[in-house]
PDB file of C-alpha atoms in Angstrom:
ATOM      1  CA  MET A 281     193.053  54.239 116.885  1.00 90.00           C
ATOM      2  CA  GLU A 282     196.839  54.405 116.966  1.00 91.00           C
ATOM      3  CA  GLN A 283     196.594  57.770 118.735  1.00 94.00           C
ATOM      4  CA  THR A 284     194.461  56.157 121.464  1.00 96.00           C
ATOM      5  CA  VAL A 285     197.086  53.441 121.943  1.00 96.00           C
ATOM      6  CA  ARG A 286     199.909  56.004 121.975  1.00 95.00           C
ATOM      7  CA  ALA A 287     198.104  58.092 124.609  1.00 97.00           C
ATOM      8  CA  TYR A 288     197.567  54.925 126.669  1.00 97.00           C
ATOM      9  CA  ALA A 289     201.275  53.967 126.441  1.00 96.00           C
ATOM     10  CA  GLU A 290     202.363  57.504 127.297  1.00 96.00           C
ATOM     11  CA  ALA A 291     200.095  57.537 130.363  1.00 97.00           C
ATOM     12  CA  LYS A 292     201.481  54.188 131.517  1.00 96.00           C
ATOM     13  CA  SER A 293     205.004  55.581 131.022  1.00 96.00           C
ATOM     14  CA  ARG A 294     204.073  58.335 133.506  1.00 96.00           C
ATOM     15  CA  ALA A 295     202.521  55.777 135.908  1.00 96.00           C
ATOM     16  CA  ASP A 296     199.275  57.739 135.440  1.00 97.00           C
ATOM     17  CA  THR A 297     196.559  55.172 136.052  1.00 97.00           C
ATOM     18  CA  GLY A 298     193.704  57.634 135.528  1.00 97.00           C
ATOM     19  CA  ALA A 299     195.004  58.844 132.174  1.00 97.00           C
ATOM     20  CA  ALA A 300     195.643  55.259 131.023  1.00 97.00           C
ATOM     21  CA  LEU A 301     192.127  54.190 132.011  1.00 98.00           C
ATOM     22  CA  ALA A 302     190.672  57.240 130.222  1.00 98.00           C
ATOM     23  CA  GLN A 303     191.792  55.525 126.993  1.00 98.00           C
ATOM     24  CA  CYS A 304     189.943  52.309 127.919  1.00 98.00           C
ATOM     25  CA  HIS A 305     186.375  51.189 127.333  1.00 97.00           C
ATOM     26  CA  PRO A 306     184.505  50.710 130.655  1.00 96.00           C
ATOM     27  CA  ASP A 307     184.348  46.925 130.094  1.00 97.00           C
ATOM     28  CA  VAL A 308     187.973  46.657 128.931  1.00 98.00           C
ATOM     29  CA  VAL A 309     189.827  43.352 129.246  1.00 98.00           C
ATOM     30  CA  ILE A 310     193.554  43.685 129.994  1.00 97.00           C
ATOM     31  CA  GLU A 311     195.601  40.498 129.592  1.00 97.00           C
ATOM     32  CA  THR A 312     199.211  40.420 130.766  1.00 95.00           C
ATOM     33  CA  VAL A 313     200.064  37.038 129.316  1.00 95.00           C
ATOM     34  CA  PRO A 314     203.396  36.387 131.120  1.00 94.00           C
ATOM     35  CA  PHE A 315     201.750  37.016 134.517  1.00 92.00           C
ATOM     36  CA  ARG A 316     198.636  35.075 133.430  1.00 91.00           C
ATOM     37  CA  ALA A 317     196.728  38.081 134.763  1.00 91.00           C
ATOM     38  CA  VAL A 318     193.426  39.210 133.289  1.00 95.00           C
ATOM     39  CA  ALA A 319     191.608  42.322 134.468  1.00 95.00           C
ATOM     40  CA  HIS A 320     187.936  42.781 133.549  1.00 97.00           C
ATOM     41  CA  GLY A 321     186.686  46.345 133.549  1.00 97.00           C
ATOM     42  CA  THR A 322     188.365  49.609 134.424  1.00 97.00           C
ATOM     43  CA  ALA A 323     188.063  49.170 138.206  1.00 96.00           C
ATOM     44  CA  GLU A 324     189.976  45.891 138.182  1.00 95.00           C
ATOM     45  CA  ALA A 325     192.457  47.191 135.599  1.00 96.00           C
ATOM     46  CA  GLY A 326     193.021  50.260 137.770  1.00 96.00           C
ATOM     47  CA  ARG A 327     193.859  48.123 140.803  1.00 93.00           C
ATOM     48  CA  GLN A 328     196.334  46.072 138.755  1.00 93.00           C
ATOM     49  CA  PHE A 329     197.936  49.173 137.231  1.00 95.00           C
ATOM     50  CA  THR A 330     198.264  50.842 140.633  1.00 95.00           C
ATOM     51  CA  GLY A 331     199.986  47.779 142.117  1.00 93.00           C
ATOM     52  CA  PHE A 332     202.282  47.451 139.126  1.00 94.00           C
ATOM     53  CA  PHE A 333     203.258  51.148 139.157  1.00 96.00           C
ATOM     54  CA  ARG A 334     203.939  50.938 142.909  1.00 96.00           C
ATOM     55  CA  ALA A 335     206.415  48.134 142.177  1.00 96.00           C
ATOM     56  CA  PHE A 336     207.808  49.760 139.006  1.00 97.00           C
ATOM     57  CA  PRO A 337     207.352  53.552 139.338  1.00 96.00           C
ATOM     58  CA  ASP A 338     209.724  54.281 136.443  1.00 97.00           C
ATOM     59  CA  TYR A 339     207.991  51.913 133.988  1.00 97.00           C
ATOM     60  CA  ARG A 340     208.461  53.038 130.392  1.00 97.00           C
ATOM     61  CA  VAL A 341     206.982  51.890 127.089  1.00 95.00           C
ATOM     62  CA  HIS A 342     208.728  52.617 123.818  1.00 95.00           C
ATOM     63  CA  ALA A 343     206.714  51.517 120.777  1.00 95.00           C
ATOM     64  CA  ASP A 344     208.896  50.862 117.738  1.00 96.00           C
ATOM     65  CA  TYR A 345     205.809  50.561 115.562  1.00 96.00           C
ATOM     66  CA  LEU A 346     202.026  50.410 115.634  1.00 96.00           C
ATOM     67  CA  ARG A 347     199.910  49.107 112.748  1.00 97.00           C
ATOM     68  CA  THR A 348     196.153  49.119 112.322  1.00 96.00           C
ATOM     69  CA  ALA A 349     194.002  46.434 110.720  1.00 95.00           C
ATOM     70  CA  GLY A 350     190.264  46.911 111.117  1.00 95.00           C
ATOM     71  CA  ASN A 351     189.561  47.456 114.821  1.00 95.00           C
ATOM     72  CA  LEU A 352     192.945  45.995 115.821  1.00 97.00           C
ATOM     73  CA  VAL A 353     196.186  47.848 116.554  1.00 97.00           C
ATOM     74  CA  VAL A 354     199.313  45.706 116.794  1.00 97.00           C
ATOM     75  CA  GLY A 355     202.682  46.892 117.957  1.00 97.00           C
ATOM     76  CA  ALA A 356     206.059  46.027 119.376  1.00 97.00           C
ATOM     77  CA  GLY A 357     208.862  47.821 121.126  1.00 97.00           C
ATOM     78  CA  THR A 358     210.689  47.887 124.431  1.00 98.00           C
ATOM     79  CA  ILE A 359     209.555  48.105 128.044  1.00 98.00           C
ATOM     80  CA  SER A 360     211.842  48.973 130.942  1.00 98.00           C
ATOM     81  CA  ALA A 361     211.549  49.532 134.682  1.00 98.00           C
ATOM     82  CA  THR A 362     213.249  49.200 138.063  1.00 98.00           C
ATOM     83  CA  MET A 363     211.660  47.078 140.811  1.00 97.00           C
ATOM     84  CA  ARG A 364     211.255  49.507 143.720  1.00 98.00           C
ATOM     85  CA  GLY A 365     208.266  47.909 145.458  1.00 97.00           C
ATOM     86  CA  ALA A 366     206.713  44.512 146.072  1.00 95.00           C
ATOM     87  CA  LEU A 367     204.625  42.844 143.384  1.00 92.00           C
ATOM     88  CA  ALA A 368     202.456  39.747 143.912  1.00 91.00           C
ATOM     89  CA  GLY A 369     204.240  39.160 147.217  1.00 91.00           C
ATOM     90  CA  ILE A 370     207.689  39.346 145.612  1.00 94.00           C
ATOM     91  CA  ASP A 371     210.084  41.622 147.486  1.00 95.00           C
ATOM     92  CA  PRO A 372     211.699  44.408 145.453  1.00 97.00           C
ATOM     93  CA  THR A 373     215.204  43.785 144.176  1.00 97.00           C
ATOM     94  CA  GLY A 374     216.140  47.327 143.169  1.00 98.00           C
ATOM     95  CA  LYS A 375     217.247  45.901 139.819  1.00 98.00           C
ATOM     96  CA  SER A 376     216.019  46.913 136.367  1.00 98.00           C
ATOM     97  CA  PHE A 377     214.789  45.142 133.272  1.00 98.00           C
ATOM     98  CA  GLU A 378     214.631  46.099 129.614  1.00 98.00           C
ATOM     99  CA  LEU A 379     212.659  43.770 127.372  1.00 97.00           C
ATOM    100  CA  PRO A 380     211.107  43.587 123.942  1.00 98.00           C
ATOM    101  CA  PHE A 381     207.321  43.373 123.927  1.00 98.00           C
ATOM    102  CA  ALA A 382     204.537  42.665 121.482  1.00 98.00           C
ATOM    103  CA  CYS A 383     200.952  43.663 121.999  1.00 98.00           C
ATOM    104  CA  HIS A 384     197.614  43.946 120.316  1.00 96.00           C
ATOM    105  CA  TRP A 385     194.766  46.215 121.239  1.00 98.00           C
ATOM    106  CA  GLN A 386     191.191  45.906 120.047  1.00 98.00           C
ATOM    107  CA  VAL A 387     189.569  49.322 119.852  1.00 97.00           C
ATOM    108  CA  ARG A 388     185.825  49.967 120.113  1.00 96.00           C
ATOM    109  CA  ASP A 389     184.140  53.379 120.112  1.00 95.00           C
ATOM    110  CA  GLY A 390     187.600  54.997 120.003  1.00 95.00           C
ATOM    111  CA  LEU A 391     188.683  53.296 123.247  1.00 97.00           C
ATOM    112  CA  ILE A 392     190.762  50.231 124.044  1.00 98.00           C
ATOM    113  CA  ALA A 393     188.391  47.308 124.577  1.00 98.00           C
ATOM    114  CA  HIS A 394     190.959  44.503 124.850  1.00 98.00           C
ATOM    115  CA  GLU A 395     194.707  44.471 125.357  1.00 98.00           C
ATOM    116  CA  ARG A 396     196.822  41.322 125.051  1.00 98.00           C
ATOM    117  CA  PHE A 397     200.407  42.034 126.157  1.00 97.00           C
ATOM    118  CA  PHE A 398     203.390  39.693 125.652  1.00 97.00           C
ATOM    119  CA  PHE A 399     206.988  39.756 126.937  1.00 97.00           C
ATOM    120  CA  ASP A 400     209.511  37.183 128.161  1.00 97.00           C
ATOM    121  CA  PHE A 401     208.775  36.424 131.840  1.00 96.00           C
ATOM    122  CA  HIS A 402     211.960  34.388 132.303  1.00 97.00           C
ATOM    123  CA  TRP A 403     214.155  37.145 130.904  1.00 97.00           C
ATOM    124  CA  MET A 404     212.420  39.719 133.122  1.00 97.00           C
ATOM    125  CA  CYS A 405     213.043  37.576 136.205  1.00 97.00           C
ATOM    126  CA  GLU A 406     216.665  37.000 135.217  1.00 97.00           C
ATOM    127  CA  GLN A 407     217.301  40.740 134.900  1.00 98.00           C
ATOM    128  CA  LEU A 408     215.535  41.421 138.211  1.00 98.00           C
ATOM    129  CA  GLY A 409     217.571  38.752 140.002  1.00 97.00           C
ATOM    130  CA  LEU A 410     214.507  36.595 140.683  1.00 97.00           C
ATOM    131  CA  SER A 411     213.979  32.868 140.432  1.00 95.00           C
ATOM    132  CA  THR A 412     211.513  32.270 137.610  1.00 94.00           C
ATOM    133  CA  ASP A 413     210.049  29.285 139.456  1.00 95.00           C
ATOM    134  CA  GLU A 414     209.569  31.230 142.691  1.00 94.00           C
ATOM    135  CA  ALA A 415     208.145  34.266 140.900  1.00 94.00           C
ATOM    136  CA  GLY A 416     205.761  31.986 138.988  1.00 93.00           C
ATOM    137  CA  LYS A 417     204.559  30.468 142.276  1.00 94.00           C
ATOM    138  CA  ARG A 418     203.976  33.924 143.753  1.00 93.00           C
ATOM    139  CA  PHE A 419     201.922  34.996 140.741  1.00 91.00           C
ATOM    140  CA  THR A 420     199.867  31.800 141.006  1.00 91.00           C
ATOM    141  CA  GLU A 421     199.192  32.522 144.705  1.00 92.00           C
ATOM    142  CA  TRP A 422     198.336  36.140 143.881  1.00 88.00           C
ATOM    143  CA  ARG A 423     195.844  35.091 141.167  1.00 84.00           C
ATOM    144  CA  GLU A 424     194.232  32.498 143.432  1.00 86.00           C
ATOM    145  CA  ALA A 425     193.851  35.036 146.253  1.00 85.00           C
ATOM    146  CA  ALA A 426     192.221  37.526 143.895  1.00 73.00           C
TER     147      ALA A 426
END
């Protein structure tokens, strides 16, 4: 199960949506808690990944550790990226972030069935030179439009 999660993280670090989704169950649920974004199924997850990688083409995941308990893999590490494109109607700043993250992945049939991903939204916005309040409003508008 940890190998599935590592392959998923490596694919996301290459901005390779197809390879990331190949590690996911067809009815996967992807929760990005700070964005309050939830994708249901690989098609929706693929659209979210594609938009995110367009905004952050150099996105990288570094897992400090992964641990398995039953069908659950938990981990933490560092994510980093530079905002090169728009995201949720927010114009790119050209600035970078580097943040700690925590995540858990439920695995079913050898594939990721549920991801719940946590990082500090305020700290990300601060590093990107964005107003947290304004970015939060844009994400709310983006969710409501979807």
